[in-house]
């Protein structure tokens, strides 16, 4: 580990905007701006928020045989149908290990002649090494000269369309390349807040001008990592290294929806990814534990690491909270965590150990706030 | 008014001390979402963790600044924790305690010393 933090192309702008900067995944990143976490969160749900996610890894995978060959190779690393992914569409998935655990979660897009991948900042060096080793015949190129911005919230379409009119044609999980005053923008209609929105890759030397023009719109506020975390948690989305990691399988993590039928037992391209034996068996029979949402009673948040118990008087811990915070939109605390398979029913009351007191929390549906994607 | 290194302010009204947190502390905490107060009548010792504050970022405590008895708590904060951010030096006092040994108050900083302390 180096002591020197990396910075993104928007670093000077963050400072100018009065951001509080913190170390995150080897980068110096804005955790909040002047509004503070709570108002930034609420503003994103009400209007539009601009996030700098340039620390994430942008990777292009190419093969001699074009997208199809790259997709076929990549399917050996992820339990996802990439051959079934149409041009200019994107899919969520996970890299798995031989035990069925999750190495990282990522987005993968069919960009016609190549596969475009976005991975988590903390995992990107490992992910790229993993792809280079695991994708023979492919070239794996990390894109280091582009920033990545996310514009999220109900007004994000209106805002972005003022600069790039054609984005109104996109639906949730569409991707496209658009000419703009900021050069070619690689746009996907997606994000990690549960809101409609876009992730936009822009040349590093045009990123600040682009961000300034977005922020000039009165609907847009800059949003830091603090609100990004509470937004994704309200949306029921996993944070790698917390809710999912190399010891949790996609079935335990309740991510079955990300594994298409064609890669499951009896499917045309059944298995063929690391840990397939474990994951396919769990898809059939379930896993011993499962990620669920929890709504604590009262206002006290049950944070990451909180032990979960079957009854207030029990000493035997049965589960653990992996993310927990106060949800500004729901006006109440919310958590997610792992519990035994027979405790996953909505409404099941469990007890979380908060500062030595066992406080009740009910298993709850996720997302905690309804998703508002443009399907 | 006196100040602690834990960023509490203490106002001594006739050996009943009113305790809150400073502007600086409220800013550092971020938006406060949960407050847990001690029970009236509790005997506490200097350094006991007697209030829990949860912000959007993390949990933190308020320590008893002196030995004594809790004589009043500000229940309004339980229903509206955001007061801790909007008016930390006024409406958002946390508790009042009767001091056992008034000389314990001498250990704390005055306003100038506190300002220097937070830089």
Short mmCIF file of C-alpha atoms in Angstrom, two decimals:
data_model
loop_
_atom_site.label_atom_id
_atom_site.label_comp_id
_atom_site.label_asym_id
_atom_site.label_seq_id
_atom_site.Cartn_x
_atom_site.Cartn_y
_atom_site.Cartn_z
CA UNK A 1 0.00 0.00 0.00
CA UNK A 2 1.26 3.42 -0.92
CA UNK A 3 0.68 6.38 1.33
CA UNK A 4 -0.03 8.64 -1.60
CA UNK A 5 -3.70 8.85 -2.42
CA UNK A 6 -4.70 8.98 -6.06
CA UNK A 7 -6.99 11.73 -7.27
CA UNK A 8 -9.65 11.90 -9.98
CA UNK A 9 -9.87 14.49 -12.79
CA UNK A 10 -12.48 16.33 -10.69
CA UNK A 11 -10.25 16.72 -7.63
CA UNK A 12 -9.76 20.49 -7.97
CA UNK A 13 -13.49 20.98 -8.52
CA UNK A 14 -14.33 19.00 -5.36
CA UNK A 15 -12.07 21.28 -3.34
CA UNK A 16 -13.53 24.37 -4.96
CA UNK A 17 -17.03 23.13 -4.09
CA UNK A 18 -16.03 22.78 -0.44
CA UNK A 19 -16.07 19.00 -0.32
CA UNK A 20 -14.84 17.17 2.74
CA UNK A 21 -12.28 14.80 1.26
CA UNK A 22 -11.50 11.36 2.70
CA UNK A 23 -9.38 8.39 1.68
CA UNK A 24 -11.46 5.75 -0.10
CA UNK A 25 -10.10 2.71 -1.97
CA UNK A 26 -6.74 4.43 -2.44
CA UNK A 27 -8.27 7.67 -3.71
CA UNK A 28 -8.97 10.99 -2.08
CA UNK A 29 -12.72 11.33 -2.61
CA UNK A 30 -15.51 13.69 -1.49
CA UNK A 31 -17.54 12.19 1.37
CA UNK A 32 -19.87 15.20 1.49
CA UNK A 33 -20.24 18.77 0.30
CA UNK A 34 -21.85 21.76 1.98
CA UNK A 35 -25.36 20.33 2.09
CA UNK A 36 -24.33 17.39 4.25
CA UNK A 37 -25.21 13.72 3.84
CA UNK A 38 -28.90 13.95 4.75
CA UNK A 39 -29.77 16.82 2.39
CA UNK A 40 -27.60 15.42 -0.39
CA UNK A 41 -29.48 12.14 -0.11
CA UNK A 42 -32.91 13.82 -0.17
CA UNK A 43 -31.90 16.12 -3.02
CA UNK A 44 -30.91 13.14 -5.18
CA UNK A 45 -34.31 11.51 -4.63
CA UNK A 46 -36.14 14.81 -5.31
CA UNK A 47 -34.15 16.29 -8.21
CA UNK A 48 -30.70 15.24 -9.43
CA UNK A 49 -27.32 14.51 -7.86
CA UNK A 50 -23.92 14.43 -9.51
CA UNK A 51 -21.42 11.86 -8.23
CA UNK A 52 -17.76 11.47 -9.14
CA UNK A 53 -17.20 7.74 -9.53
CA UNK A 54 -13.97 8.09 -11.51
CA UNK A 55 -12.21 5.88 -8.97
CA UNK A 56 -14.07 2.88 -10.38
CA UNK A 57 -12.33 0.78 -13.01
CA UNK A 58 -13.34 1.13 -16.65
CA UNK A 59 -12.13 -1.79 -18.71
CA UNK A 60 -12.48 -2.77 -22.36
CA UNK A 61 -12.27 -6.46 -23.28
CA UNK A 62 -11.65 -7.22 -26.95
CA UNK A 63 -11.18 -10.46 -28.83
CA UNK A 64 -10.29 -11.37 -32.38
CA UNK A 65 -13.79 -12.72 -32.87
CA UNK A 66 -15.44 -9.46 -31.73
CA UNK A 67 -18.04 -9.13 -28.98
CA UNK A 68 -19.19 -12.73 -29.24
CA UNK A 69 -15.72 -14.12 -28.60
CA UNK A 70 -15.10 -11.68 -25.73
CA UNK A 71 -18.48 -12.55 -24.21
CA UNK A 72 -17.87 -16.29 -24.55
CA UNK A 73 -14.54 -15.92 -22.77
CA UNK A 74 -15.96 -13.69 -20.03
CA UNK A 75 -18.74 -16.21 -19.35
CA UNK A 76 -16.03 -18.49 -17.88
CA UNK A 77 -15.53 -15.91 -15.09
CA UNK A 78 -19.11 -14.79 -14.35
CA UNK A 79 -22.40 -16.68 -13.92
CA UNK A 80 -24.09 -14.36 -16.38
CA UNK A 81 -25.41 -14.71 -19.92
CA UNK A 82 -23.26 -12.33 -21.95
CA UNK A 83 -23.91 -14.07 -25.27
CA UNK A 84 -27.56 -13.31 -24.63
CA UNK A 85 -26.86 -9.63 -24.03
CA UNK A 86 -28.04 -7.50 -26.95
CA UNK A 87 -25.92 -4.77 -28.48
CA UNK A 88 -26.01 -1.54 -26.44
CA UNK A 89 -27.37 -3.31 -23.38
CA UNK A 90 -25.74 -3.75 -19.99
CA UNK A 91 -26.00 -6.38 -17.26
CA UNK A 92 -25.00 -6.64 -13.60
CA UNK A 93 -22.99 -9.65 -12.47
CA UNK A 94 -20.31 -10.99 -10.17
CA UNK A 95 -16.88 -12.56 -10.53
CA UNK A 96 -16.88 -15.80 -8.54
CA UNK A 97 -14.14 -17.90 -6.98
CA UNK A 98 -13.83 -21.70 -6.90
CA UNK A 99 -15.81 -21.88 -3.65
CA UNK A 100 -18.68 -19.91 -5.18
CA UNK A 101 -17.74 -16.73 -3.28
CA UNK A 102 -17.88 -13.29 -4.86
CA UNK A 103 -14.62 -11.61 -5.93
CA UNK A 104 -16.34 -8.41 -7.03
CA UNK A 105 -19.59 -7.17 -8.53
CA UNK A 106 -19.53 -5.38 -11.84
CA UNK A 107 -21.40 -4.02 -14.83
CA UNK A 108 -20.86 -5.50 -18.28
CA UNK A 109 -22.03 -3.93 -21.55
CA UNK A 110 -22.24 -5.17 -25.12
CA UNK A 111 -20.73 -2.31 -27.10
CA UNK A 112 -20.99 -3.92 -30.53
CA UNK A 113 -17.41 -4.94 -31.17
CA UNK A 114 -16.24 -5.21 -27.56
CA UNK A 115 -17.26 -5.77 -23.96
CA UNK A 116 -17.14 -2.76 -21.63
CA UNK A 117 -16.78 -3.50 -17.94
CA UNK A 118 -17.03 -1.28 -14.85
CA UNK A 119 -15.62 -2.66 -11.59
CA UNK A 120 -15.22 -1.43 -8.02
CA UNK A 121 -12.28 0.82 -7.19
CA UNK A 122 -11.01 -1.30 -4.31
CA UNK A 123 -10.96 -4.45 -6.45
CA UNK A 124 -9.91 -3.09 -9.81
CA UNK A 125 -6.25 -4.16 -9.79
CA UNK A 126 -7.24 -7.70 -8.78
CA UNK A 127 -10.12 -7.77 -11.25
CA UNK A 128 -7.90 -6.71 -14.14
CA UNK A 129 -5.28 -9.31 -13.23
CA UNK A 130 -8.08 -11.89 -12.94
CA UNK A 131 -9.38 -11.01 -16.41
CA UNK A 132 -5.92 -10.96 -17.97
CA UNK A 133 -5.23 -14.41 -16.57
CA UNK A 134 -8.68 -15.81 -17.20
CA UNK A 135 -9.46 -14.49 -20.68
CA UNK A 136 -6.91 -16.08 -23.03
CA UNK A 137 -7.12 -14.67 -26.53
CA UNK A 138 -8.63 -11.42 -25.26
CA UNK A 139 -7.00 -8.05 -24.66
CA UNK A 140 -7.95 -6.45 -21.37
CA UNK A 141 -7.37 -2.72 -21.42
CA UNK A 142 -7.91 -0.48 -18.41
CA UNK A 143 -9.15 2.92 -19.50
CA UNK A 144 -7.17 5.42 -17.44
CA UNK A 145 -7.76 8.60 -19.44
CA UNK A 146 -11.47 8.92 -18.76
CA UNK A 147 -13.48 10.09 -15.76
CA UNK A 148 -16.77 8.47 -14.73
CA UNK A 149 -19.68 10.58 -13.48
CA UNK A 150 -23.08 9.46 -12.26
CA UNK A 151 -26.09 11.72 -12.60
CA UNK A 152 -28.92 10.26 -10.52
CA UNK A 153 -32.45 11.28 -9.63
CA UNK A 154 -35.82 11.96 -11.23
CA UNK A 155 -34.61 15.10 -13.04
CA UNK A 156 -31.44 13.58 -14.41
CA UNK A 157 -32.93 12.84 -17.85
CA UNK A 158 -34.14 16.43 -18.25
CA UNK A 159 -30.76 17.79 -17.12
CA UNK A 160 -28.59 15.55 -19.29
CA UNK A 161 -30.85 15.97 -22.32
CA UNK A 162 -30.11 19.72 -22.33
CA UNK A 163 -26.50 18.84 -23.13
CA UNK A 164 -27.01 15.50 -24.92
CA UNK A 165 -30.58 15.43 -26.36
CA UNK A 166 -30.50 11.82 -27.61
CA UNK A 167 -30.26 10.28 -24.12
CA UNK A 168 -34.06 10.56 -23.81
CA UNK A 169 -34.26 7.53 -26.13
CA UNK A 170 -32.43 5.31 -23.62
CA UNK A 171 -34.16 2.87 -21.29
CA UNK A 172 -32.84 1.41 -18.02
CA UNK A 173 -29.60 -0.54 -18.68
CA UNK A 174 -29.17 0.78 -22.25
CA UNK A 175 -25.70 1.96 -23.18
CA UNK A 176 -24.59 4.23 -26.01
CA UNK A 177 -21.87 6.52 -27.29
CA UNK A 178 -22.92 10.13 -27.92
CA UNK A 179 -21.10 13.03 -29.52
CA UNK A 180 -21.17 16.07 -27.30
CA UNK A 181 -19.39 19.37 -26.69
CA UNK A 182 -17.24 17.32 -24.27
CA UNK A 183 -16.15 14.79 -26.87
CA UNK A 184 -17.56 11.28 -27.09
CA UNK A 185 -19.56 10.33 -23.99
CA UNK A 186 -20.02 6.67 -23.10
CA UNK A 187 -23.41 6.69 -21.42
CA UNK A 188 -25.37 4.00 -19.62
CA UNK A 189 -28.83 4.53 -18.19
CA UNK A 190 -28.09 3.05 -14.80
CA UNK A 191 -26.63 3.85 -11.42
CA UNK A 192 -26.58 2.68 -7.85
CA UNK A 193 -29.18 4.78 -6.07
CA UNK A 194 -32.48 3.14 -7.05
CA UNK A 195 -33.32 6.24 -9.08
CA UNK A 196 -33.45 6.81 -12.79
CA UNK A 197 -30.13 8.17 -13.93
CA UNK A 198 -27.01 7.83 -16.00
CA UNK A 199 -23.38 6.88 -15.66
CA UNK A 200 -21.26 8.84 -18.07
CA UNK A 201 -17.67 8.18 -19.07
CA UNK A 202 -15.97 11.34 -20.37
CA UNK A 203 -12.41 12.15 -21.42
CA UNK A 204 -10.42 13.15 -18.34
CA UNK A 205 -9.48 16.54 -19.79
CA UNK A 206 -13.14 17.41 -20.54
CA UNK A 207 -14.60 16.03 -17.30
CA UNK A 208 -14.41 19.23 -15.29
CA UNK A 209 -16.10 21.33 -18.00
CA UNK A 210 -18.82 18.69 -18.30
CA UNK A 211 -19.34 18.51 -14.53
CA UNK A 212 -19.50 22.31 -14.26
CA UNK A 213 -22.15 22.49 -16.98
CA UNK A 214 -24.23 19.82 -15.23
CA UNK A 215 -23.85 21.60 -11.89
CA UNK A 216 -24.90 24.90 -13.50
CA UNK A 217 -28.39 23.41 -13.75
CA UNK A 218 -30.28 24.40 -10.63
CA UNK A 219 -31.69 20.87 -10.32
CA UNK A 220 -28.21 19.44 -9.76
CA UNK A 221 -26.16 19.30 -6.55
CA UNK A 222 -22.82 17.55 -6.07
CA UNK A 223 -23.23 14.45 -3.89
CA UNK A 224 -20.54 12.71 -1.86
CA UNK A 225 -19.82 9.12 -0.89
CA UNK A 226 -21.81 9.48 2.35
CA UNK A 227 -25.11 9.93 0.56
CA UNK A 228 -24.09 7.46 -2.13
CA UNK A 229 -23.93 4.84 0.63
CA UNK A 230 -27.32 5.66 2.21
CA UNK A 231 -28.95 5.87 -1.24
CA UNK A 232 -27.69 2.45 -2.31
CA UNK A 233 -28.69 0.93 1.02
CA UNK A 234 -32.25 2.29 0.76
CA UNK A 235 -32.27 0.82 -2.75
CA UNK A 236 -31.31 -2.58 -1.28
CA UNK A 237 -28.07 -2.71 -3.29
CA UNK A 238 -24.95 -4.51 -2.07
CA UNK A 239 -21.68 -2.81 -1.25
CA UNK A 240 -18.73 -5.04 -2.06
CA UNK A 241 -16.51 -5.80 0.94
CA UNK A 242 -19.48 -5.34 3.26
CA UNK A 243 -22.66 -7.07 2.04
CA UNK A 244 -20.86 -9.38 -0.35
CA UNK A 245 -17.31 -10.72 -0.41
CA UNK A 246 -15.26 -13.81 -1.20
CA UNK A 247 -17.05 -15.75 1.58
CA UNK A 248 -20.61 -15.07 0.35
CA UNK A 249 -22.12 -16.80 -2.67
CA UNK A 250 -24.52 -15.06 -5.08
CA UNK A 251 -27.35 -17.27 -3.76
CA UNK A 252 -26.64 -16.39 -0.13
CA UNK A 253 -26.47 -12.75 -1.23
CA UNK A 254 -29.95 -13.00 -2.83
CA UNK A 255 -28.47 -12.15 -6.24
CA UNK A 256 -30.08 -15.10 -8.11
CA UNK A 257 -31.78 -12.59 -10.40
CA UNK A 258 -28.34 -11.79 -11.85
CA UNK A 259 -27.85 -15.42 -12.97
CA UNK A 260 -29.79 -16.07 -16.18
CA UNK A 261 -31.52 -19.44 -16.80
CA UNK A 262 -29.12 -20.32 -19.59
CA UNK A 263 -26.25 -20.55 -17.06
CA UNK A 264 -28.25 -22.60 -14.53
CA UNK A 265 -28.82 -26.35 -14.28
CA UNK A 266 -30.40 -27.59 -17.52
CA UNK A 267 -29.51 -24.36 -19.33
CA UNK A 268 -27.80 -24.34 -22.72
CA UNK A 269 -24.57 -22.98 -21.19
CA UNK A 270 -24.98 -24.49 -17.72
CA UNK A 271 -22.13 -23.77 -15.30
CA UNK A 272 -18.67 -23.24 -16.70
CA UNK A 273 -17.76 -20.46 -14.23
CA UNK A 274 -15.70 -20.70 -11.02
CA UNK A 275 -17.62 -22.26 -8.15
CA UNK A 276 -20.41 -23.45 -10.46
CA UNK A 277 -20.89 -26.70 -8.50
CA UNK A 278 -21.63 -24.79 -5.30
CA UNK A 279 -23.73 -22.07 -6.90
CA UNK A 280 -25.83 -24.37 -9.12
CA UNK A 281 -26.54 -26.64 -6.16
CA UNK A 282 -27.60 -23.66 -4.04
CA UNK A 283 -29.81 -22.37 -6.86
CA UNK A 284 -31.65 -25.72 -6.72
CA UNK A 285 -31.80 -26.25 -2.98
CA UNK A 286 -31.20 -22.87 -1.40
CA UNK A 287 -28.31 -21.77 0.82
CA UNK A 288 -28.08 -22.16 4.60
CA UNK A 289 -28.07 -18.40 5.10
CA UNK A 290 -29.38 -15.46 3.13
CA UNK A 291 -29.05 -11.68 2.87
CA UNK A 292 -32.22 -9.91 4.00
CA UNK A 293 -33.37 -6.38 4.73
CA UNK A 294 -34.02 -5.39 8.36
CA UNK A 295 -36.08 -2.55 9.80
CA UNK A 296 -35.05 -1.84 13.40
CA UNK A 297 -37.79 -0.57 15.70
CA UNK A 298 -37.24 2.95 17.01
CA UNK A 299 -34.65 5.31 15.61
CA UNK A 300 -31.32 3.72 16.56
CA UNK A 301 -29.44 2.47 13.49
CA UNK A 302 -28.08 -1.10 13.60
CA UNK A 303 -24.74 -0.67 11.93
CA UNK A 304 -22.35 -3.06 10.21
CA UNK A 305 -21.14 -5.77 12.57
CA UNK A 306 -24.21 -5.78 14.81
CA UNK A 307 -24.84 -9.35 15.98
CA UNK A 308 -28.32 -10.77 15.35
CA UNK A 309 -30.15 -13.05 17.77
CA UNK A 310 -33.32 -15.13 17.61
CA UNK A 311 -34.65 -13.88 20.94
CA UNK A 312 -33.78 -11.02 23.27
CA UNK A 313 -32.55 -13.49 25.89
CA UNK A 314 -30.43 -15.62 23.55
CA UNK A 315 -26.65 -15.78 23.77
CA UNK A 316 -26.15 -17.63 20.52
CA UNK A 317 -25.63 -15.27 17.61
CA UNK A 318 -27.45 -16.40 14.46
CA UNK A 319 -26.60 -13.63 12.04
CA UNK A 320 -24.84 -10.36 11.43
CA UNK A 321 -25.63 -6.94 10.00
CA UNK A 322 -23.43 -6.11 7.00
CA UNK A 323 -24.70 -2.56 6.32
CA UNK A 324 -26.79 -0.30 8.48
CA UNK A 325 -27.66 3.36 8.57
CA UNK A 326 -30.47 5.83 8.97
CA UNK A 327 -32.53 6.09 5.77
CA UNK A 328 -33.25 9.76 5.12
CA UNK A 329 -36.07 9.01 2.65
CA UNK A 330 -37.82 6.44 4.85
CA UNK A 331 -37.09 8.52 7.96
CA UNK A 332 -36.06 5.42 9.86
CA UNK A 333 -33.09 3.14 10.36
CA UNK A 334 -32.49 0.28 7.93
CA UNK A 335 -29.99 -2.55 7.69
CA UNK A 336 -29.13 -5.57 5.66
CA UNK A 337 -27.48 -8.68 6.92
CA UNK A 338 -27.22 -12.43 6.79
CA UNK A 339 -29.64 -14.69 8.67
CA UNK A 340 -30.35 -18.44 8.66
CA UNK A 341 -32.59 -19.64 5.81
CA UNK A 342 -35.53 -20.26 8.18
CA UNK A 343 -35.48 -16.64 9.41
CA UNK A 344 -35.89 -14.89 6.08
CA UNK A 345 -39.67 -14.51 6.05
CA UNK A 346 -40.78 -10.87 5.92
CA UNK A 347 -41.96 -9.79 9.36
CA UNK A 348 -39.75 -12.22 11.29
CA UNK A 349 -38.55 -10.40 14.40
CA UNK A 350 -34.87 -10.73 15.26
CA UNK A 351 -32.80 -8.91 17.87
CA UNK A 352 -29.71 -6.86 17.18
CA UNK A 353 -27.12 -6.23 19.88
CA UNK A 354 -26.76 -2.44 20.00
CA UNK A 355 -24.37 -1.30 22.73
CA UNK A 356 -25.18 -4.34 24.85
CA UNK A 357 -28.95 -4.07 24.46
CA UNK A 358 -30.86 -6.52 22.27
CA UNK A 359 -33.24 -4.40 20.21
CA UNK A 360 -35.92 -5.77 17.87
CA UNK A 361 -35.73 -5.52 14.09
CA UNK A 362 -38.08 -7.05 11.53
CA UNK A 363 -37.04 -8.79 8.34
CA UNK A 364 -38.26 -6.44 5.61
CA UNK A 365 -38.65 -6.35 1.85
CA UNK A 366 -35.97 -4.58 -0.12
CA UNK A 367 -35.64 -2.09 -1.66
CA UNK A 368 -36.63 0.04 1.32
CA UNK A 369 -37.64 2.76 -1.15
CA UNK A 370 -39.31 1.80 -4.44
CA UNK A 371 -36.97 1.74 -7.45
CA UNK A 372 -37.81 4.35 -10.06
CA UNK A 373 -35.93 3.14 -13.12
CA UNK A 374 -37.14 4.07 -16.60
CA UNK A 375 -37.93 0.62 -17.97
CA UNK B 1 -19.48 28.71 29.80
CA UNK B 2 -16.82 25.97 30.02
CA UNK B 3 -15.70 23.53 27.39
CA UNK B 4 -14.32 19.97 27.45
CA UNK B 5 -11.82 18.36 25.12
CA UNK B 6 -14.70 16.11 24.03
CA UNK B 7 -16.39 19.25 22.62
CA UNK B 8 -19.09 19.54 25.23
CA UNK B 9 -20.20 22.90 26.59
CA UNK B 10 -21.09 23.24 30.25
CA UNK B 11 -23.14 26.04 31.74
CA UNK B 12 -23.15 26.19 35.52
CA UNK B 13 -26.42 27.51 36.94
CA UNK B 14 -26.06 27.43 40.71
CA UNK B 15 -24.31 24.02 40.83
CA UNK B 16 -26.69 22.53 38.28
CA UNK B 17 -24.68 22.15 35.08
CA UNK B 18 -26.38 22.15 31.68
CA UNK B 19 -24.54 20.06 29.08
CA UNK B 20 -24.58 20.26 25.30
CA UNK B 21 -22.18 19.84 22.40
CA UNK B 22 -20.40 22.65 20.58
CA UNK B 23 -21.02 23.96 17.05
CA UNK B 24 -17.72 22.39 16.08
CA UNK B 25 -18.82 18.98 17.38
CA UNK B 26 -22.21 19.22 15.70
CA UNK B 27 -20.54 20.05 12.39
CA UNK B 28 -18.09 17.17 12.70
CA UNK B 29 -20.85 14.70 13.56
CA UNK B 30 -23.01 15.56 10.57
CA UNK B 31 -26.78 15.15 10.60
CA UNK B 32 -27.88 13.66 13.91
CA UNK B 33 -30.57 10.98 13.56
CA UNK B 34 -30.81 9.41 17.01
CA UNK B 35 -30.29 10.49 20.60
CA UNK B 36 -30.44 8.27 23.69
CA UNK B 37 -30.57 10.07 27.03
CA UNK B 38 -29.89 8.89 30.57
CA UNK B 39 -32.68 8.51 33.12
CA UNK B 40 -33.42 11.30 35.52
CA UNK B 41 -32.16 10.39 38.98
CA UNK B 42 -29.14 8.41 37.72
CA UNK B 43 -25.93 8.93 39.68
CA UNK B 44 -23.02 9.25 37.28
CA UNK B 45 -19.26 9.50 37.61
CA UNK B 46 -17.05 11.78 35.56
CA UNK B 47 -16.17 9.99 32.31
CA UNK B 48 -19.24 7.71 32.20
CA UNK B 49 -20.80 7.39 28.75
CA UNK B 50 -24.27 8.72 29.40
CA UNK B 51 -25.64 9.94 26.06
CA UNK B 52 -25.51 8.15 22.70
CA UNK B 53 -25.64 10.27 19.57
CA UNK B 54 -25.97 8.63 16.17
CA UNK B 55 -25.37 10.72 13.09
CA UNK B 56 -25.62 9.71 9.46
CA UNK B 57 -21.93 8.86 9.78
CA UNK B 58 -21.41 7.10 13.09
CA UNK B 59 -22.28 6.65 16.73
CA UNK B 60 -20.61 8.72 19.42
CA UNK B 61 -21.05 9.39 23.13
CA UNK B 62 -21.31 12.24 25.54
CA UNK B 63 -19.39 11.63 28.73
CA UNK B 64 -20.42 12.87 32.13
CA UNK B 65 -18.18 15.92 32.66
CA UNK B 66 -18.33 15.74 36.45
CA UNK B 67 -19.64 13.46 39.22
CA UNK B 68 -23.26 14.05 40.12
CA UNK B 69 -26.91 13.26 39.57
CA UNK B 70 -28.93 13.68 36.36
CA UNK B 71 -31.79 16.01 37.28
CA UNK B 72 -33.36 16.74 33.88
CA UNK B 73 -33.05 15.49 30.29
CA UNK B 74 -34.14 17.13 27.05
CA UNK B 75 -36.74 14.66 25.75
CA UNK B 76 -37.42 16.91 22.74
CA UNK B 77 -34.15 15.68 21.21
CA UNK B 78 -35.40 12.10 21.12
CA UNK B 79 -38.27 13.11 18.83
CA UNK B 80 -36.30 15.67 16.86
CA UNK B 81 -32.58 14.82 16.86
CA UNK B 82 -31.99 17.35 14.04
CA UNK B 83 -32.10 20.08 16.71
CA UNK B 84 -28.57 19.05 17.63
CA UNK B 85 -27.48 20.40 14.24
CA UNK B 86 -29.77 23.41 14.04
CA UNK B 87 -29.25 24.83 17.53
CA UNK B 88 -26.49 22.98 19.41
CA UNK B 89 -25.76 25.82 21.81
CA UNK B 90 -29.39 26.62 22.62
CA UNK B 91 -32.41 24.37 22.27
CA UNK B 92 -30.32 21.21 21.95
CA UNK B 93 -28.98 20.91 25.49
CA UNK B 94 -28.85 17.22 26.46
CA UNK B 95 -29.12 16.99 30.22
CA UNK B 96 -28.76 18.87 33.47
CA UNK B 97 -26.84 17.43 36.39
CA UNK B 98 -26.38 18.39 39.99
CA UNK B 99 -22.64 18.64 40.68
CA UNK B 100 -21.22 16.73 43.63
CA UNK B 101 -17.90 18.58 43.64
CA UNK B 102 -18.03 22.04 42.01
CA UNK B 103 -14.22 22.20 41.91
CA UNK B 104 -14.30 19.59 39.11
CA UNK B 105 -15.53 22.39 36.84
CA UNK B 106 -12.18 24.15 37.20
CA UNK B 107 -10.53 21.53 34.99
CA UNK B 108 -12.33 22.78 31.89
CA UNK B 109 -11.45 25.34 29.25
CA UNK B 110 -12.94 28.79 28.91
CA UNK B 111 -14.11 30.00 25.51
CA UNK B 112 -10.74 31.42 24.42
CA UNK B 113 -8.92 28.25 25.40
CA UNK B 114 -11.50 26.12 23.57
CA UNK B 115 -11.19 28.24 20.42
CA UNK B 116 -7.47 27.73 20.50
CA UNK B 117 -7.99 24.00 21.14
CA UNK B 118 -10.08 23.52 17.99
CA UNK B 119 -7.71 25.74 16.00
#
